[in-house]
PDB file of C-alpha atoms in Angstrom:
ATOM      1  CA  MET A 245      23.480  65.005 132.480  1.00  0.00           C
ATOM      2  CA  PRO A 246      25.359  64.386 129.168  1.00  0.00           C
ATOM      3  CA  GLY A 247      25.386  60.653 129.877  1.00  0.00           C
ATOM      4  CA  PHE A 248      21.674  60.719 130.624  1.00  0.00           C
ATOM      5  CA  LEU A 249      20.955  62.580 127.386  1.00  0.00           C
ATOM      6  CA  THR A 250      23.094  60.104 125.476  1.00  0.00           C
ATOM      7  CA  LYS A 251      21.006  57.232 126.821  1.00  0.00           C
ATOM      8  CA  LEU A 252      17.903  59.028 125.637  1.00  0.00           C
ATOM      9  CA  GLY A 253      19.445  59.391 122.209  1.00  0.00           C
ATOM     10  CA  LEU A 254      19.610  63.185 122.461  1.00  0.00           C
ATOM     11  CA  GLY A 255      23.375  63.176 122.409  1.00  0.00           C
ATOM     12  CA  SER A 256      23.837  60.655 119.611  1.00  0.00           C
ATOM     13  CA  PRO A 257      25.475  61.492 116.274  1.00  0.00           C
ATOM     14  CA  GLU A 258      22.111  61.271 114.546  1.00  0.00           C
ATOM     15  CA  ILE A 259      20.821  64.071 116.740  1.00  0.00           C
ATOM     16  CA  SER A 260      23.808  66.258 116.083  1.00  0.00           C
ATOM     17  CA  GLU A 261      23.235  65.944 112.347  1.00  0.00           C
ATOM     18  CA  GLY A 262      20.174  68.099 112.547  1.00  0.00           C
ATOM     19  CA  ILE A 263      17.215  66.535 114.317  1.00  0.00           C
ATOM     20  CA  ALA A 264      15.852  68.562 117.200  1.00  0.00           C
ATOM     21  CA  ILE A 265      13.859  67.560 120.209  1.00  0.00           C
ATOM     22  CA  ASP A 266      11.051  69.776 118.964  1.00  0.00           C
ATOM     23  CA  GLU A 267      10.587  67.369 116.054  1.00  0.00           C
ATOM     24  CA  ILE A 268       9.404  64.571 118.325  1.00  0.00           C
ATOM     25  CA  GLN A 269       6.886  66.489 120.362  1.00  0.00           C
ATOM     26  CA  SER A 270       3.386  65.186 120.803  1.00  0.00           C
ATOM     27  CA  SER A 271       1.619  68.487 120.322  1.00  0.00           C
ATOM     28  CA  GLY A 272       0.920  67.980 116.650  1.00  0.00           C
ATOM     29  CA  SER A 273       3.763  70.201 115.537  1.00  0.00           C
ATOM     30  CA  SER A 274       3.342  69.215 111.899  1.00  0.00           C
ATOM     31  CA  SER A 275       0.105  71.171 111.785  1.00  0.00           C
ATOM     32  CA  PRO A 276       0.310  74.833 112.803  1.00  0.00           C
ATOM     33  CA  LYS A 277      -3.349  74.889 113.785  1.00  0.00           C
ATOM     34  CA  GLY A 278      -3.554  71.401 115.223  1.00  0.00           C
ATOM     35  CA  GLU A 279      -6.216  70.337 112.755  1.00  0.00           C
ATOM     36  CA  LYS A 280      -7.843  67.004 113.458  1.00  0.00           C
ATOM     37  CA  ASP A 281      -7.583  64.310 110.829  1.00  0.00           C
ATOM     38  CA  GLU A 282     -10.834  62.355 110.981  1.00  0.00           C
ATOM     39  CA  LYS A 283      -9.419  59.368 109.099  1.00  0.00           C
ATOM     40  CA  THR A 284      -6.429  58.736 111.329  1.00  0.00           C
ATOM     41  CA  GLY A 285      -7.750  60.329 114.506  1.00  0.00           C
ATOM     42  CA  GLY A 286      -4.557  62.332 114.754  1.00  0.00           C
ATOM     43  CA  VAL A 287      -3.257  65.591 113.397  1.00  0.00           C
ATOM     44  CA  SER A 288      -3.106  66.216 109.696  1.00  0.00           C
ATOM     45  CA  SER A 289       0.352  67.105 108.452  1.00  0.00           C
ATOM     46  CA  ALA A 290       0.784  70.543 106.975  1.00  0.00           C
ATOM     47  CA  HIS A 291       3.484  69.184 104.634  1.00  0.00           C
ATOM     48  CA  GLU A 292       4.789  65.795 103.634  1.00  0.00           C
ATOM     49  CA  LEU A 293       8.348  64.975 104.575  1.00  0.00           C
ATOM     50  CA  SER A 294      10.839  63.875 101.991  1.00  0.00           C
ATOM     51  CA  GLU A 295      11.860  60.234 101.962  1.00  0.00           C
ATOM     52  CA  ALA A 296      15.330  61.022 103.288  1.00  0.00           C
ATOM     53  CA  GLU A 297      14.032  63.214 106.123  1.00  0.00           C
ATOM     54  CA  ALA A 298      11.369  60.705 107.150  1.00  0.00           C
ATOM     55  CA  ALA A 299      13.910  57.879 107.067  1.00  0.00           C
ATOM     56  CA  ARG A 300      16.344  59.900 109.179  1.00  0.00           C
ATOM     57  CA  ARG A 301      13.725  60.572 111.846  1.00  0.00           C
ATOM     58  CA  LEU A 302      12.678  56.935 111.927  1.00  0.00           C
ATOM     59  CA  LYS A 303      16.299  55.815 112.287  1.00  0.00           C
ATOM     60  CA  VAL A 304      16.719  58.088 115.297  1.00  0.00           C
ATOM     61  CA  PHE A 305      13.479  56.771 116.771  1.00  0.00           C
ATOM     62  CA  LYS A 306      14.606  53.173 116.219  1.00  0.00           C
ATOM     63  CA  HIS A 307      18.020  53.937 117.711  1.00  0.00           C
ATOM     64  CA  ASN A 308      16.442  55.401 120.847  1.00  0.00           C
ATOM     65  CA  ALA A 309      14.037  52.475 121.210  1.00  0.00           C
ATOM     66  CA  ASP A 310      16.840  49.911 120.893  1.00  0.00           C
ATOM     67  CA  ALA A 311      19.098  51.806 123.295  1.00  0.00           C
ATOM     68  CA  LEU A 312      16.455  52.030 126.020  1.00  0.00           C
ATOM     69  CA  TRP A 313      14.978  48.526 125.572  1.00  0.00           C
ATOM     70  CA  ASP A 314      11.519  49.978 125.945  1.00  0.00           C
ATOM     71  CA  PRO A 315       9.177  47.146 127.028  1.00  0.00           C
ATOM     72  CA  ASN A 316       6.068  49.243 126.336  1.00  0.00           C
ATOM     73  CA  LEU A 317       6.805  49.659 122.637  1.00  0.00           C
ATOM     74  CA  GLU A 318       5.209  47.196 120.258  1.00  0.00           C
ATOM     75  CA  SER A 319       7.717  45.041 118.376  1.00  0.00           C
ATOM     76  CA  ASP A 320       5.485  45.193 115.285  1.00  0.00           C
ATOM     77  CA  ASP A 321       6.002  48.950 115.134  1.00  0.00           C
ATOM     78  CA  LEU A 322       9.776  48.517 115.162  1.00  0.00           C
ATOM     79  CA  HIS A 323       9.559  45.922 112.388  1.00  0.00           C
ATOM     80  CA  ALA A 324       7.386  48.307 110.376  1.00  0.00           C
ATOM     81  CA  VAL A 325      10.044  51.001 110.772  1.00  0.00           C
ATOM     82  CA  ASP A 326      12.759  48.646 109.502  1.00  0.00           C
ATOM     83  CA  GLU A 327      10.703  47.580 106.489  1.00  0.00           C
ATOM     84  CA  ALA A 328       9.699  51.116 105.509  1.00  0.00           C
ATOM     85  CA  VAL A 329      13.266  52.419 105.744  1.00  0.00           C
ATOM     86  CA  GLU A 330      14.723  49.401 103.948  1.00  0.00           C
ATOM     87  CA  HIS A 331      12.295  49.638 101.024  1.00  0.00           C
ATOM     88  CA  HIS A 332      12.391  53.473 100.914  1.00  0.00           C
ATOM     89  CA  ASP A 333       8.604  53.596 101.199  1.00  0.00           C
ATOM     90  CA  LYS A 334       7.908  57.327 101.358  1.00  0.00           C
ATOM     91  CA  ASP A 335       4.202  57.036 102.194  1.00  0.00           C
ATOM     92  CA  GLY A 336       4.850  54.374 104.796  1.00  0.00           C
ATOM     93  CA  GLU A 337       7.653  56.385 106.372  1.00  0.00           C
ATOM     94  CA  ASN A 338       5.505  59.514 106.614  1.00  0.00           C
ATOM     95  CA  HIS A 339       2.684  57.495 108.128  1.00  0.00           C
ATOM     96  CA  LEU A 340       5.032  56.018 110.737  1.00  0.00           C
ATOM     97  CA  VAL A 341       6.454  59.450 111.554  1.00  0.00           C
ATOM     98  CA  ASN A 342       2.939  60.716 112.249  1.00  0.00           C
ATOM     99  CA  GLU A 343       1.952  57.639 114.237  1.00  0.00           C
ATOM    100  CA  LEU A 344       5.123  57.023 116.246  1.00  0.00           C
ATOM    101  CA  MET A 345       6.760  60.433 116.631  1.00  0.00           C
ATOM    102  CA  GLU A 346       4.154  63.172 116.367  1.00  0.00           C
ATOM    103  CA  ASN A 347       1.617  60.896 118.009  1.00  0.00           C
ATOM    104  CA  SER A 348       2.484  58.589 120.880  1.00  0.00           C
ATOM    105  CA  PRO A 349       4.013  55.248 119.885  1.00  0.00           C
ATOM    106  CA  TYR A 350       2.055  53.524 122.656  1.00  0.00           C
ATOM    107  CA  PRO A 351      -1.524  52.414 121.898  1.00  0.00           C
ATOM    108  CA  GLU A 352      -2.510  52.932 125.544  1.00  0.00           C
ATOM    109  CA  VAL A 353      -1.529  56.598 125.319  1.00  0.00           C
ATOM    110  CA  ARG A 354      -3.185  57.121 121.938  1.00  0.00           C
ATOM    111  CA  ALA A 355      -6.421  55.694 123.332  1.00  0.00           C
ATOM    112  CA  ALA A 356      -6.426  58.010 126.354  1.00  0.00           C
ATOM    113  CA  VAL A 357      -4.742  61.217 125.129  1.00  0.00           C
ATOM    114  CA  ARG A 358      -5.562  63.220 122.032  1.00  0.00           C
ATOM    115  CA  ASN A 359      -2.733  64.891 120.159  1.00  0.00           C
ATOM    116  CA  TYR A 360      -4.811  67.761 118.806  1.00  0.00           C
ATOM    117  CA  ASP A 361      -6.189  70.867 120.445  1.00  0.00           C
ATOM    118  CA  VAL A 362      -9.737  72.198 120.634  1.00  0.00           C
ATOM    119  CA  ASP A 363     -10.461  75.899 121.050  1.00  0.00           C
ATOM    120  CA  LEU A 364     -12.331  76.017 124.367  1.00  0.00           C
ATOM    121  CA  PRO A 365     -12.196  78.594 127.186  1.00  0.00           C
ATOM    122  CA  CYS A 366     -10.363  77.463 130.310  1.00  0.00           C
ATOM    123  CA  ASN A 367      -9.309  80.670 132.116  1.00  0.00           C
ATOM    124  CA  THR A 368     -12.826  81.380 133.368  1.00  0.00           C
ATOM    125  CA  ILE A 369     -14.289  82.618 136.633  1.00  0.00           C
ATOM    126  CA  ARG A 370     -16.008  79.247 136.987  1.00  0.00           C
ATOM    127  CA  MET A 371     -12.691  77.427 136.858  1.00  0.00           C
ATOM    128  CA  TRP A 372     -11.071  79.716 139.430  1.00  0.00           C
ATOM    129  CA  VAL A 373     -13.947  79.617 141.914  1.00  0.00           C
ATOM    130  CA  ILE A 374     -14.398  75.842 141.805  1.00  0.00           C
ATOM    131  CA  SER A 375     -10.661  75.116 141.839  1.00  0.00           C
ATOM    132  CA  LEU A 376      -9.955  77.410 144.796  1.00  0.00           C
ATOM    133  CA  LEU A 377     -12.843  75.930 146.760  1.00  0.00           C
ATOM    134  CA  MET A 378     -11.757  72.390 145.923  1.00  0.00           C
ATOM    135  CA  THR A 379      -8.106  72.962 146.819  1.00  0.00           C
ATOM    136  CA  THR A 380      -9.029  74.644 150.103  1.00  0.00           C
ATOM    137  CA  ILE A 381     -11.511  71.986 151.203  1.00  0.00           C
ATOM    138  CA  GLY A 382      -9.427  69.068 149.940  1.00  0.00           C
ATOM    139  CA  SER A 383      -6.217  70.285 151.556  1.00  0.00           C
ATOM    140  CA  GLY A 384      -7.986  70.867 154.870  1.00  0.00           C
ATOM    141  CA  LEU A 385      -9.610  67.431 154.872  1.00  0.00           C
ATOM    142  CA  ASN A 386      -6.367  65.688 153.939  1.00  0.00           C
ATOM    143  CA  MET A 387      -4.540  67.520 156.717  1.00  0.00           C
ATOM    144  CA  LEU A 388      -7.231  66.533 159.209  1.00  0.00           C
ATOM    145  CA  PHE A 389      -7.338  62.891 158.106  1.00  0.00           C
ATOM    146  CA  SER A 390      -3.540  62.587 158.075  1.00  0.00           C
ATOM    147  CA  LEU A 391      -3.487  62.975 161.867  1.00  0.00           C
ATOM    148  CA  ARG A 392      -5.571  59.849 162.453  1.00  0.00           C
ATOM    149  CA  SER A 393      -4.517  56.222 162.171  1.00  0.00           C
ATOM    150  CA  PRO A 394      -5.151  54.670 159.739  1.00  0.00           C
ATOM    151  CA  SER A 395      -5.070  57.828 157.671  1.00  0.00           C
ATOM    152  CA  ILE A 396      -7.406  58.602 154.777  1.00  0.00           C
ATOM    153  CA  THR A 397      -6.172  60.355 151.648  1.00  0.00           C
ATOM    154  CA  ILE A 398      -8.372  62.253 149.200  1.00  0.00           C
ATOM    155  CA  THR A 399      -6.751  61.969 145.780  1.00  0.00           C
ATOM    156  CA  SER A 400      -7.221  63.917 142.570  1.00  0.00           C
ATOM    157  CA  TYR A 401      -9.594  61.223 141.279  1.00  0.00           C
ATOM    158  CA  VAL A 402     -12.085  62.148 143.987  1.00  0.00           C
ATOM    159  CA  ALA A 403     -11.801  65.809 143.049  1.00  0.00           C
ATOM    160  CA  GLN A 404     -12.196  64.949 139.381  1.00  0.00           C
ATOM    161  CA  LEU A 405     -15.431  63.087 140.048  1.00  0.00           C
ATOM    162  CA  ILE A 406     -16.910  65.650 142.460  1.00  0.00           C
ATOM    163  CA  VAL A 407     -16.094  68.662 140.292  1.00  0.00           C
ATOM    164  CA  TYR A 408     -17.981  67.338 137.265  1.00  0.00           C
ATOM    165  CA  PRO A 409     -21.548  67.690 138.654  1.00  0.00           C
ATOM    166  CA  VAL A 410     -20.567  70.986 140.292  1.00  0.00           C
ATOM    167  CA  GLY A 411     -19.475  72.387 136.933  1.00  0.00           C
ATOM    168  CA  LEU A 412     -22.634  71.155 135.227  1.00  0.00           C
ATOM    169  CA  ALA A 413     -24.768  72.708 137.976  1.00  0.00           C
ATOM    170  CA  TRP A 414     -22.934  76.028 137.546  1.00  0.00           C
ATOM    171  CA  ASP A 415     -23.761  75.933 133.835  1.00  0.00           C
ATOM    172  CA  LYS A 416     -27.446  75.351 134.573  1.00  0.00           C
ATOM    173  CA  VAL A 417     -27.891  77.817 137.445  1.00  0.00           C
ATOM    174  CA  MET A 418     -25.646  80.809 136.797  1.00  0.00           C
ATOM    175  CA  PRO A 419     -26.882  83.511 134.393  1.00  0.00           C
ATOM    176  CA  ASN A 420     -25.111  84.261 131.128  1.00  0.00           C
ATOM    177  CA  ARG A 421     -24.048  87.777 132.042  1.00  0.00           C
ATOM    178  CA  GLN A 422     -20.867  89.644 131.155  1.00  0.00           C
ATOM    179  CA  TYR A 423     -19.010  91.965 133.533  1.00  0.00           C
ATOM    180  CA  THR A 424     -15.998  94.244 133.262  1.00  0.00           C
ATOM    181  CA  THR A 425     -13.494  94.536 136.102  1.00  0.00           C
ATOM    182  CA  PHE A 426     -10.463  96.819 135.724  1.00  0.00           C
ATOM    183  CA  GLY A 427     -10.916  96.702 131.968  1.00  0.00           C
ATOM    184  CA  VAL A 428     -11.054  92.898 131.861  1.00  0.00           C
ATOM    185  CA  LYS A 429     -14.256  91.362 130.526  1.00  0.00           C
ATOM    186  CA  TRP A 430     -15.462  88.133 132.076  1.00  0.00           C
ATOM    187  CA  ASN A 431     -18.635  86.104 131.937  1.00  0.00           C
ATOM    188  CA  LEU A 432     -20.306  84.467 134.896  1.00  0.00           C
ATOM    189  CA  ASN A 433     -21.394  81.585 132.667  1.00  0.00           C
ATOM    190  CA  PRO A 434     -19.024  81.320 129.678  1.00  0.00           C
ATOM    191  CA  GLY A 435     -20.815  78.304 128.219  1.00  0.00           C
ATOM    192  CA  PRO A 436     -21.041  74.568 128.827  1.00  0.00           C
ATOM    193  CA  PHE A 437     -18.623  73.136 131.362  1.00  0.00           C
ATOM    194  CA  ASN A 438     -15.807  71.785 129.185  1.00  0.00           C
ATOM    195  CA  PHE A 439     -12.942  69.389 129.774  1.00  0.00           C
ATOM    196  CA  LYS A 440     -10.294  72.125 129.695  1.00  0.00           C
ATOM    197  CA  GLU A 441     -11.843  73.825 132.705  1.00  0.00           C
ATOM    198  CA  HIS A 442     -12.210  70.429 134.316  1.00  0.00           C
ATOM    199  CA  ALA A 443      -8.562  69.619 133.631  1.00  0.00           C
ATOM    200  CA  MET A 444      -7.347  72.905 135.124  1.00  0.00           C
ATOM    201  CA  ILE A 445      -9.340  72.270 138.299  1.00  0.00           C
ATOM    202  CA  VAL A 446      -7.942  68.748 138.609  1.00  0.00           C
ATOM    203  CA  ILE A 447      -4.389  70.011 138.017  1.00  0.00           C
ATOM    204  CA  MET A 448      -4.738  72.544 140.822  1.00  0.00           C
ATOM    205  CA  ALA A 449      -6.270  69.930 143.107  1.00  0.00           C
ATOM    206  CA  ASN A 450      -3.516  67.446 142.301  1.00  0.00           C
ATOM    207  CA  ALA A 451      -0.831  70.042 142.973  1.00  0.00           C
ATOM    208  CA  SER A 452      -2.291  70.906 146.372  1.00  0.00           C
ATOM    209  CA  PHE A 453      -3.483  67.579 147.794  1.00  0.00           C
ATOM    210  CA  GLY A 454      -3.158  64.934 145.070  1.00  0.00           C
ATOM    211  CA  THR A 455      -0.658  62.838 147.035  1.00  0.00           C
ATOM    212  CA  GLY A 456      -1.989  63.675 150.476  1.00  0.00           C
ATOM    213  CA  VAL A 457      -0.671  66.529 152.565  1.00  0.00           C
ATOM    214  CA  GLY A 458       2.321  68.621 151.568  1.00  0.00           C
ATOM    215  CA  TYR A 459       5.755  67.561 152.756  1.00  0.00           C
ATOM    216  CA  PHE A 460       6.201  70.866 154.539  1.00  0.00           C
ATOM    217  CA  THR A 461       3.588  69.828 157.115  1.00  0.00           C
ATOM    218  CA  ASP A 462       5.977  67.143 158.385  1.00  0.00           C
ATOM    219  CA  ILE A 463       8.596  69.837 158.973  1.00  0.00           C
ATOM    220  CA  LEU A 464       6.205  72.066 160.876  1.00  0.00           C
ATOM    221  CA  GLN A 465       4.810  69.202 162.956  1.00  0.00           C
ATOM    222  CA  ALA A 466       8.276  67.971 163.887  1.00  0.00           C
ATOM    223  CA  GLN A 467       9.397  71.469 164.865  1.00  0.00           C
ATOM    224  CA  ARG A 468       6.414  72.094 167.110  1.00  0.00           C
ATOM    225  CA  GLY A 469       5.897  68.590 168.495  1.00  0.00           C
ATOM    226  CA  PHE A 470       9.468  67.415 169.093  1.00  0.00           C
ATOM    227  CA  TYR A 471      11.705  70.479 169.118  1.00  0.00           C
ATOM    228  CA  LYS A 472       9.216  73.013 170.551  1.00  0.00           C
ATOM    229  CA  PHE A 473       9.997  75.530 167.802  1.00  0.00           C
ATOM    230  CA  ASN A 474       7.196  77.832 166.736  1.00  0.00           C
ATOM    231  CA  TRP A 475       8.409  80.449 164.288  1.00  0.00           C
ATOM    232  CA  GLY A 476       4.978  81.727 163.326  1.00  0.00           C
ATOM    233  CA  TRP A 477       2.726  81.521 160.327  1.00  0.00           C
ATOM    234  CA  GLY A 478       5.097  83.504 158.109  1.00  0.00           C
ATOM    235  CA  PHE A 479       7.754  80.820 158.342  1.00  0.00           C
ATOM    236  CA  GLY A 480       5.152  78.165 157.572  1.00  0.00           C
ATOM    237  CA  VAL A 481       3.984  79.994 154.455  1.00  0.00           C
ATOM    238  CA  LEU A 482       7.551  80.437 153.189  1.00  0.00           C
ATOM    239  CA  VAL A 483       8.397  76.777 153.810  1.00  0.00           C
ATOM    240  CA  ALA A 484       5.247  75.712 151.955  1.00  0.00           C
ATOM    241  CA  LEU A 485       5.994  77.943 148.965  1.00  0.00           C
ATOM    242  CA  SER A 486       9.667  76.985 148.775  1.00  0.00           C
ATOM    243  CA  THR A 487       9.095  73.226 148.931  1.00  0.00           C
ATOM    244  CA  GLN A 488       6.251  73.344 146.407  1.00  0.00           C
ATOM    245  CA  CYS A 489       8.122  75.640 144.020  1.00  0.00           C
ATOM    246  CA  VAL A 490      11.148  73.334 143.982  1.00  0.00           C
ATOM    247  CA  GLY A 491       8.986  70.588 142.497  1.00  0.00           C
ATOM    248  CA  PHE A 492       7.360  72.872 139.942  1.00  0.00           C
ATOM    249  CA  GLY A 493      10.733  74.335 139.011  1.00  0.00           C
ATOM    250  CA  LEU A 494      12.267  70.924 138.367  1.00  0.00           C
ATOM    251  CA  ALA A 495       9.225  69.931 136.327  1.00  0.00           C
ATOM    252  CA  GLY A 496       9.623  73.039 134.201  1.00  0.00           C
ATOM    253  CA  LEU A 497      13.350  72.475 133.686  1.00  0.00           C
ATOM    254  CA  PHE A 498      12.937  68.880 132.535  1.00  0.00           C
ATOM    255  CA  SER A 499       9.612  69.220 130.701  1.00  0.00           C
ATOM    256  CA  ARG A 500      11.392  69.474 127.346  1.00  0.00           C
ATOM    257  CA  TRP A 501      12.800  65.970 127.779  1.00  0.00           C
ATOM    258  CA  LEU A 502      10.280  64.296 130.082  1.00  0.00           C
ATOM    259  CA  VAL A 503       6.935  65.780 128.981  1.00  0.00           C
ATOM    260  CA  GLU A 504       6.988  67.213 125.467  1.00  0.00           C
ATOM    261  CA  PRO A 505       8.421  64.277 123.439  1.00  0.00           C
ATOM    262  CA  ALA A 506       5.732  61.918 122.194  1.00  0.00           C
ATOM    263  CA  PRO A 507       7.529  58.725 123.366  1.00  0.00           C
ATOM    264  CA  MET A 508       7.235  59.836 126.995  1.00  0.00           C
ATOM    265  CA  ILE A 509       4.709  57.762 128.951  1.00  0.00           C
ATOM    266  CA  TRP A 510       3.318  58.500 132.422  1.00  0.00           C
ATOM    267  CA  PRO A 511       1.000  55.598 133.314  1.00  0.00           C
ATOM    268  CA  GLN A 512      -0.550  57.201 136.387  1.00  0.00           C
ATOM    269  CA  ASP A 513      -1.734  60.242 134.430  1.00  0.00           C
ATOM    270  CA  LEU A 514      -3.406  58.074 131.807  1.00  0.00           C
ATOM    271  CA  VAL A 515      -6.132  57.294 134.342  1.00  0.00           C
ATOM    272  CA  ASN A 516      -6.983  60.983 134.719  1.00  0.00           C
ATOM    273  CA  CYS A 517      -6.939  61.528 130.953  1.00  0.00           C
ATOM    274  CA  ALA A 518      -9.138  58.539 130.166  1.00  0.00           C
ATOM    275  CA  PHE A 519     -11.536  59.487 132.962  1.00  0.00           C
ATOM    276  CA  MET A 520     -11.705  63.074 131.689  1.00  0.00           C
ATOM    277  CA  TYR A 521     -12.677  62.079 128.158  1.00  0.00           C
ATOM    278  CA  THR A 522     -15.124  59.512 129.508  1.00  0.00           C
ATOM    279  CA  LEU A 523     -17.041  62.216 131.354  1.00  0.00           C
ATOM    280  CA  HIS A 524     -17.029  64.786 128.552  1.00  0.00           C
ATOM    281  CA  ASP A 525     -17.134  62.664 125.395  1.00  0.00           C
ATOM    282  CA  ASN A 526     -20.720  61.510 124.950  1.00  0.00           C
ATOM    283  CA  SER A 527     -20.355  60.593 121.287  1.00  0.00           C
ATOM    284  CA  LYS A 528     -21.411  57.186 120.039  1.00  0.00           C
ATOM    285  CA  THR A 529     -18.830  54.451 119.817  1.00  0.00           C
ATOM    286  CA  ASP A 530     -17.841  53.085 116.423  1.00  0.00           C
ATOM    287  CA  PRO A 531     -18.175  49.271 116.663  1.00  0.00           C
ATOM    288  CA  ALA A 532     -15.597  48.870 113.900  1.00  0.00           C
ATOM    289  CA  LYS A 533     -12.934  50.354 116.191  1.00  0.00           C
ATOM    290  CA  THR A 534     -14.031  48.688 119.447  1.00  0.00           C
ATOM    291  CA  ASN A 535     -14.358  45.007 118.500  1.00  0.00           C
ATOM    292  CA  GLY A 536     -18.118  45.269 118.097  1.00  0.00           C
ATOM    293  CA  TRP A 537     -18.834  47.270 121.258  1.00  0.00           C
ATOM    294  CA  SER A 538     -21.411  50.013 120.695  1.00  0.00           C
ATOM    295  CA  ILE A 539     -21.785  51.304 124.261  1.00  0.00           C
ATOM    296  CA  SER A 540     -20.384  54.771 124.914  1.00  0.00           C
ATOM    297  CA  ARG A 541     -17.620  55.468 127.423  1.00  0.00           C
ATOM    298  CA  TYR A 542     -19.936  57.509 129.607  1.00  0.00           C
ATOM    299  CA  ARG A 543     -22.611  54.815 129.806  1.00  0.00           C
ATOM    300  CA  TRP A 544     -20.029  52.086 130.467  1.00  0.00           C
ATOM    301  CA  PHE A 545     -18.507  54.139 133.274  1.00  0.00           C
ATOM    302  CA  PHE A 546     -21.957  54.665 134.780  1.00  0.00           C
ATOM    303  CA  TYR A 547     -22.708  50.927 134.739  1.00  0.00           C
ATOM    304  CA  VAL A 548     -19.366  50.043 136.334  1.00  0.00           C
ATOM    305  CA  PHE A 549     -19.732  52.797 138.931  1.00  0.00           C
ATOM    306  CA  LEU A 550     -23.250  51.686 139.849  1.00  0.00           C
ATOM    307  CA  GLY A 551     -22.254  48.021 140.000  1.00  0.00           C
ATOM    308  CA  SER A 552     -19.215  48.646 142.207  1.00  0.00           C
ATOM    309  CA  PHE A 553     -21.270  50.882 144.511  1.00  0.00           C
ATOM    310  CA  LEU A 554     -23.951  48.236 145.000  1.00  0.00           C
ATOM    311  CA  TYR A 555     -21.485  45.367 145.370  1.00  0.00           C
ATOM    312  CA  TYR A 556     -19.428  47.067 148.066  1.00  0.00           C
ATOM    313  CA  TRP A 557     -22.375  46.927 150.503  1.00  0.00           C
ATOM    314  CA  PHE A 558     -22.024  43.150 150.692  1.00  0.00           C
ATOM    315  CA  PRO A 559     -18.332  42.767 151.678  1.00  0.00           C
ATOM    316  CA  GLY A 560     -18.339  46.092 153.500  1.00  0.00           C
ATOM    317  CA  TYR A 561     -21.456  45.796 155.697  1.00  0.00           C
ATOM    318  CA  ILE A 562     -23.880  42.970 154.907  1.00  0.00           C
ATOM    319  CA  ALA A 563     -21.460  40.028 154.628  1.00  0.00           C
ATOM    320  CA  GLN A 564     -18.057  41.108 155.883  1.00  0.00           C
ATOM    321  CA  PHE A 565     -16.716  37.554 155.647  1.00  0.00           C
ATOM    322  CA  LEU A 566     -16.531  37.929 151.836  1.00  0.00           C
TER     323      LEU A 566
END
């Protein structure tokens, strides 16, 4: 582990001089309230760093980037870091700290993931009901389809797409009525279906059947099919919980190094994030930021979805020689 941390730059002399891993998180730590800066699209800094402090952070960032030979990092950003530090440009250094350390240094991540928070309810009865139904149905279907050849896998993208109209229908149909259960107040319709509820449902679906069936099913099938062992449903439940909790436990242990720092990049999750904002962000597109494009994300997704749906009928059924 020390060697691994050294490669990441967390064990370098620059780190030991005072910089902490919390200083390179992507959660907008410079702003205690996570206020959105409309000009930069990021998080407004609560205070401006001194020139020496900003230069020190940029040197550590540059050291880590050079040590890891990161192919996803733009070379122009590294040149900008060198120029700002060399010329002691305080404003430029603070801007680079916000853009490359408190925000993600990768343009693909900045385009798909926002580094500020919005106060929206997520622990709602709507989220729990839809997520439990989705995980139960999705896990059962994946288990059923895994026994056929070729197998079919329902991924989290399917759940993400199906849940959206279900959440909107809940918002339209259910009454806005508040209840109290064991002293806890909850509302049957807490407001419009928001992306935080949607994200929680997708996270639960991904944890239960995002990559197909759980690994523990292979253990149970092998025991019953090949070794004729049947130790009951209690053993199956314990095996399922233990194997799943090992993964969650490791994720929690390494989240400080593999999740929280802004330079971390997980390409597969960018699809879910971009899709989530596409469904919930219906604002107009600024042509100045999109090379002249004025179509919204939602409308563009609808056109692509409709076109791919219509086109598939030709190679799939009408003209299978295509």
